[in-house]
XYZ file of C-alpha atoms in Angstrom:
376
model
C -7.612 25.427 -13.255
C -9.590 24.055 -10.356
C -8.579 20.465 -9.587
C -10.767 18.473 -7.216
C -9.223 15.566 -5.313
C -10.979 12.833 -3.305
C -8.819 12.985 -0.110
C -11.075 10.975 2.229
C -8.228 8.601 3.093
C -6.038 11.434 4.503
C -6.849 10.462 8.071
C -4.717 11.825 10.919
C -2.642 8.977 12.488
C -4.325 6.365 10.280
C -2.515 6.591 6.891
C -2.271 3.310 5.102
C -0.581 2.473 1.830
C -3.055 4.472 -0.287
C -3.173 7.234 2.377
C 0.645 7.672 2.055
C 0.368 7.667 -1.731
C -2.114 10.559 -1.418
C -0.078 12.455 1.203
C 3.307 12.207 -0.474
C 2.157 12.866 -4.046
C -0.388 15.536 -3.403
C 1.817 17.694 -1.087
C 4.442 17.769 -3.829
C 1.946 18.487 -6.659
C 0.248 21.409 -4.923
C 3.632 22.967 -4.026
C 4.875 22.599 -7.583
C 1.738 24.075 -9.170
C 0.692 27.210 -7.234
C -0.931 28.478 -10.498
C -3.801 25.940 -9.902
C -6.417 25.722 -7.152
C -6.940 22.287 -5.522
C -10.228 21.350 -3.882
C -9.583 18.577 -1.326
C -12.855 16.753 -0.593
C -12.909 14.954 2.886
C -15.631 13.038 4.568
C -14.751 14.358 8.031
C -12.972 17.335 9.464
C -9.329 17.156 8.262
C -6.107 17.873 10.114
C -4.402 21.084 9.205
C -1.418 18.952 8.301
C -3.284 17.897 5.130
C -3.825 21.428 3.863
C -0.496 21.567 2.218
C -0.431 25.117 0.737
C -2.435 28.199 0.239
C -3.781 26.930 -3.070
C -5.645 24.097 -1.257
C -9.268 24.596 -0.283
C -10.643 21.881 2.074
C -14.317 20.873 1.604
C -16.016 18.381 4.035
C -18.836 16.385 2.567
C -21.492 14.219 4.218
C -21.642 11.317 5.038
C -18.505 9.756 6.482
C -17.714 6.750 4.184
C -17.796 3.922 6.668
C -19.769 1.189 4.835
C -21.165 0.447 1.299
C -24.440 2.405 1.677
C -22.560 5.476 2.740
C -19.974 4.987 0.023
C -22.772 5.019 -2.480
C -24.385 8.139 -1.075
C -21.041 9.946 -0.872
C -19.817 9.205 -4.387
C -23.111 9.196 -6.309
C -24.783 12.144 -4.675
C -22.617 14.300 -2.375
C -19.456 14.429 -4.527
C -21.086 15.144 -7.938
C -23.130 17.885 -6.380
C -19.986 19.386 -4.765
C -18.123 19.222 -8.129
C -20.835 21.300 -9.692
C -21.151 23.732 -6.852
C -17.408 24.416 -6.656
C -17.051 24.547 -10.508
C -14.325 21.964 -10.564
C -12.540 21.278 -13.888
C -11.289 17.812 -13.036
C -11.630 15.121 -10.360
C -8.587 13.067 -9.210
C -9.438 10.069 -7.095
C -6.328 8.383 -5.610
C -8.260 5.533 -3.944
C -10.250 3.967 -6.820
C -13.734 5.239 -6.023
C -15.388 7.646 -8.430
C -18.902 8.966 -9.191
C -20.358 6.991 -12.027
C -22.078 10.185 -13.290
C -19.316 12.686 -12.799
C -19.928 16.159 -14.233
C -16.227 16.588 -14.938
C -13.419 14.415 -16.350
C -11.962 11.898 -13.911
C -8.531 10.495 -13.314
C -9.002 7.318 -11.224
C -6.118 5.624 -9.469
C -6.808 1.924 -8.907
C -3.916 0.510 -6.939
C -4.715 -3.203 -7.423
C -7.532 -5.714 -7.828
C -6.709 -8.009 -4.833
C -10.462 -8.325 -4.053
C -11.016 -9.888 -7.556
C -8.484 -12.669 -6.758
C -8.828 -13.068 -2.961
C -12.320 -12.725 -1.398
C -11.805 -14.078 2.059
C -10.788 -10.932 3.902
C -13.826 -8.720 3.368
C -17.289 -8.803 4.759
C -19.721 -10.117 2.135
C -21.423 -6.798 1.684
C -18.105 -5.107 0.992
C -17.074 -7.855 -1.401
C -20.383 -7.460 -3.392
C -19.848 -3.687 -3.545
C -16.292 -3.962 -4.857
C -17.101 -6.672 -7.444
C -20.102 -4.712 -8.732
C -18.668 -1.148 -8.732
C -14.979 -1.339 -9.459
C -15.373 -2.626 -13.004
C -17.665 0.380 -13.534
C -15.266 2.741 -11.797
C -12.522 1.549 -14.190
C -14.601 1.837 -17.315
C -16.247 5.134 -16.439
C -13.054 7.054 -15.676
C -11.737 9.356 -18.348
C -8.230 7.891 -17.538
C -6.727 5.414 -15.062
C -3.467 5.268 -13.183
C -2.050 2.402 -11.183
C 1.166 1.523 -9.272
C 2.916 -1.175 -11.370
C 3.000 -2.749 -14.789
C 1.534 -5.862 -13.248
C -1.524 -3.969 -12.055
C -1.840 -2.295 -15.414
C -2.047 -5.668 -17.114
C -4.378 -7.040 -14.496
C -6.813 -4.070 -14.776
C -6.736 -4.209 -18.567
C -7.354 -7.979 -18.727
C -9.829 -8.227 -15.849
C -11.965 -5.203 -16.770
C -11.393 -4.933 -20.493
C -9.814 -1.493 -20.358
C -7.423 -0.494 -23.110
C -3.865 -0.417 -21.872
C -3.190 3.021 -23.498
C -5.760 4.498 -21.064
C -3.744 3.361 -18.075
C -0.610 5.100 -16.727
C 1.866 3.529 -14.333
C 2.625 5.713 -11.269
C 4.988 3.844 -8.999
C 5.018 4.252 -5.225
C 7.945 5.684 -3.179
C 9.052 5.151 0.358
C 8.633 7.335 3.551
C 11.717 9.379 4.602
C 11.724 7.480 7.961
C 13.030 4.414 6.102
C 16.776 4.782 6.165
C 19.706 2.952 7.828
C 19.887 3.831 11.525
C 23.018 3.782 13.674
C 23.946 0.486 15.259
C 23.140 1.759 18.699
C 19.510 2.548 17.625
C 19.233 -0.897 16.042
C 20.489 -2.555 19.243
C 17.923 -0.594 21.275
C 15.117 -1.851 19.002
C 16.314 -5.493 19.241
C 16.609 -5.185 22.999
C 13.110 -3.769 23.241
C 11.308 -6.235 21.019
C 13.316 -9.452 20.855
C 15.546 -9.457 23.956
C 18.532 -8.506 21.849
C 18.065 -11.316 19.339
C 18.226 -10.854 15.547
C 14.906 -11.122 13.787
C 13.124 -11.299 10.533
C 10.392 -8.674 10.069
C 6.889 -9.050 8.524
C 5.035 -5.810 7.890
C 1.372 -5.565 6.828
C -2.249 -5.956 7.800
C -2.664 -9.590 8.882
C -5.020 -11.025 6.316
C -5.019 -14.194 4.225
C -3.380 -12.962 1.029
C -0.368 -11.754 2.997
C 0.459 -15.470 3.502
C 1.421 -15.271 7.157
C 0.230 -18.857 7.752
C 2.788 -20.222 5.281
C 5.437 -17.881 6.714
C 4.688 -19.322 10.191
C 5.108 -22.838 8.905
C 8.293 -21.873 7.129
C 9.731 -20.119 10.167
C 8.995 -23.199 12.211
C 10.970 -25.312 9.761
C 13.767 -22.790 9.884
C 13.912 -22.853 13.676
C 14.459 -26.653 13.676
C 18.055 -26.102 12.674
C 18.614 -22.448 13.630
C 21.721 -21.640 15.647
C 21.419 -17.821 15.415
C 18.553 -17.299 17.843
C 16.650 -15.377 15.169
C 13.055 -14.456 15.933
C 10.150 -13.323 13.729
C 8.715 -9.813 14.463
C 5.219 -9.344 13.088
C 4.089 -5.746 12.672
C 0.560 -4.985 11.746
C -3.119 -5.142 12.785
C -4.597 -8.535 13.489
C -7.807 -7.558 11.692
C -8.315 -10.909 9.953
C -6.440 -13.142 12.484
C -9.090 -15.822 13.048
C -9.075 -18.904 10.833
C -6.060 -20.312 8.927
C -3.650 -17.671 10.244
C -4.355 -18.245 13.846
C -4.418 -22.072 13.399
C -1.079 -21.976 11.721
C 0.323 -19.962 14.607
C -1.121 -22.308 17.252
C 0.354 -25.322 15.398
C 3.908 -23.904 15.601
C 6.504 -25.632 17.795
C 8.452 -22.437 18.029
C 5.628 -19.912 18.516
C 7.529 -18.446 21.477
C 10.002 -17.010 18.878
C 7.254 -15.035 17.195
C 6.775 -11.510 18.552
C 3.677 -9.423 17.714
C 4.282 -5.647 17.760
C 0.811 -4.543 16.545
C 0.446 -1.459 14.386
C 3.200 1.121 14.872
C 3.862 4.600 13.437
C 6.237 5.210 10.520
C 9.039 6.597 12.795
C 9.198 3.464 14.838
C 8.686 1.090 11.914
C 11.589 2.720 10.087
C 13.849 1.780 12.985
C 12.333 -1.700 13.223
C 13.075 -2.281 9.458
C 16.600 -0.974 9.785
C 17.361 -3.274 12.668
C 16.010 -6.504 11.034
C 18.114 -9.168 9.555
C 15.741 -9.291 6.594
C 12.184 -8.435 5.522
C 10.087 -11.591 5.093
C 7.338 -10.521 2.653
C 6.000 -13.560 0.869
C 2.517 -12.322 -0.026
C 0.294 -14.198 -2.569
C -0.743 -10.956 -4.270
C 0.429 -7.273 -4.347
C -0.278 -4.438 -6.653
C 3.125 -3.001 -5.631
C 4.370 -4.130 -2.200
C 5.486 -0.958 -0.499
C 7.367 -2.788 2.369
C 9.809 -4.040 -0.293
C 10.752 -0.488 -1.231
C 10.828 0.546 2.416
C 13.353 -2.202 3.182
C 15.509 -1.072 0.266
C 15.650 2.414 1.720
C 16.306 1.062 5.188
C 19.162 -1.053 3.580
C 17.603 -4.294 4.881
C 17.785 -7.495 2.774
C 14.491 -8.623 1.191
C 12.819 -12.061 0.882
C 9.680 -11.827 -1.281
C 7.433 -13.764 -3.615
C 8.032 -14.550 -7.274
C 4.466 -13.702 -8.210
C 2.310 -10.637 -9.257
C 4.122 -7.280 -8.886
C 6.818 -8.380 -6.464
C 9.511 -9.413 -9.052
C 8.873 -6.109 -10.857
C 9.438 -4.032 -7.810
C 12.279 -6.037 -6.217
C 14.211 -6.763 -9.478
C 17.370 -8.696 -8.741
C 17.698 -7.064 -5.298
C 15.747 -9.705 -3.352
C 15.509 -13.426 -2.798
C 12.410 -14.473 -4.573
C 10.546 -17.716 -3.576
C 7.390 -19.610 -4.294
C 5.018 -18.264 -1.699
C 3.079 -21.494 -1.649
C 6.118 -23.529 -0.518
C 7.030 -23.415 3.177
C 10.206 -25.435 2.348
C 11.405 -22.823 -0.151
C 10.675 -19.952 2.225
C 12.480 -21.794 5.126
C 15.599 -22.422 2.980
C 15.685 -18.714 2.044
C 15.422 -17.730 5.715
C 18.268 -20.000 6.565
C 20.487 -18.342 3.828
C 19.567 -14.858 5.026
C 20.239 -15.722 8.730
C 23.675 -17.208 8.100
C 25.232 -15.667 4.978
C 26.518 -12.219 5.692
C 27.950 -11.916 2.153
C 24.512 -12.618 0.652
C 22.902 -10.000 2.832
C 25.562 -7.409 1.875
C 25.035 -8.188 -1.798
C 21.252 -7.762 -1.509
C 21.664 -4.429 0.271
C 23.958 -3.128 -2.438
C 21.536 -4.228 -5.172
C 18.662 -2.648 -3.196
C 20.469 0.646 -3.266
C 20.431 0.542 -6.987
C 16.885 -0.726 -7.320
C 15.421 1.970 -5.073
C 16.689 4.690 -7.447
C 13.799 3.685 -9.771
C 11.173 4.630 -7.093
C 10.754 7.844 -5.124
C 7.723 10.054 -4.121
C 9.203 12.865 -6.236
C 8.899 10.583 -9.269
C 5.371 9.471 -8.111
C 4.213 13.140 -7.983
C 5.709 13.872 -11.382
C 4.103 10.837 -13.007
C 0.718 11.527 -11.387
C 0.849 15.115 -12.628
C 1.567 13.842 -16.141
C -1.457 11.602 -15.886
C -3.524 14.621 -14.817
C -2.389 16.560 -17.834
C -3.312 13.655 -20.115
C -6.779 13.448 -18.561
C -7.307 17.220 -19.142
C -6.224 16.703 -22.768
C -8.913 14.072 -23.215
C -11.743 16.445 -22.209
């Protein structure tokens, strides 16, 4: 069988959450199924690191998908033509985009519908594209996969897709996330926070990540803090202007906030391991990969009690109302001072993480591929 895969988000040095999903699941699938040929469709010359095995054939299509008009050309013209030319039997799209007139069956992976619920982090042209096309991408796919039961319900209810057409394929965590020796942890703290303990936030800095409320909560926490704990913010400031910047500027303890920018997985794994706790109080997540990364790093987790986060964290995290700075501040205080609580959360995290791995992701995605083939 010749399986085509939309791999345009496999970008060297720029893998995000969906990119890692593609990388970790696809490299396992192609290795496990040498009897099949895989056509990887890129929109620019790929790194050799993404050609995982001899049964992978890379194909570069024009144009590079940098804005809505180019998205449309790529998916509605270039990709269908390539599927016919290369005689593909199936298309797998791990990032949610598909051709509306595909000549072959399509398994579409839609990770979440954050853009349907939060519309203040995209350019208007991008927002219009997502709102118009993604309902059609969902309804025109032969089968869908997503990364949590929450997202499955959300897609079914928002787009009117039958739940039995949607498979849940959970995320895993990068191997760099693990507990590091105390000496490595101390080196990280010395490098970024002058040796002080810290809470860590990880993610692109945009409104739905709720960093403005986290800033307000951290300010409240610092009013009575005796531990010298700081807040380390890891991620690109792409959507910094507005409420997030204003909340930061209004802080009395802004000097205790450290911005690390975007870092690679190797360094981030060490940062996570050295943290007192992960502070991840987003308003909306389809999965919330940093939660799982913290579990693998054996770092306690503070997260939100909404959307997918209770499903992913189970009883292994402190869960709070993300709209309440007071609730978040109280949880930060507990995590900073209660060693027994932190140890208990780490132990529960070890159990919870057993439900999620990239091996399982690859297996579940392959099962979804087989179902899609069966529905031809």
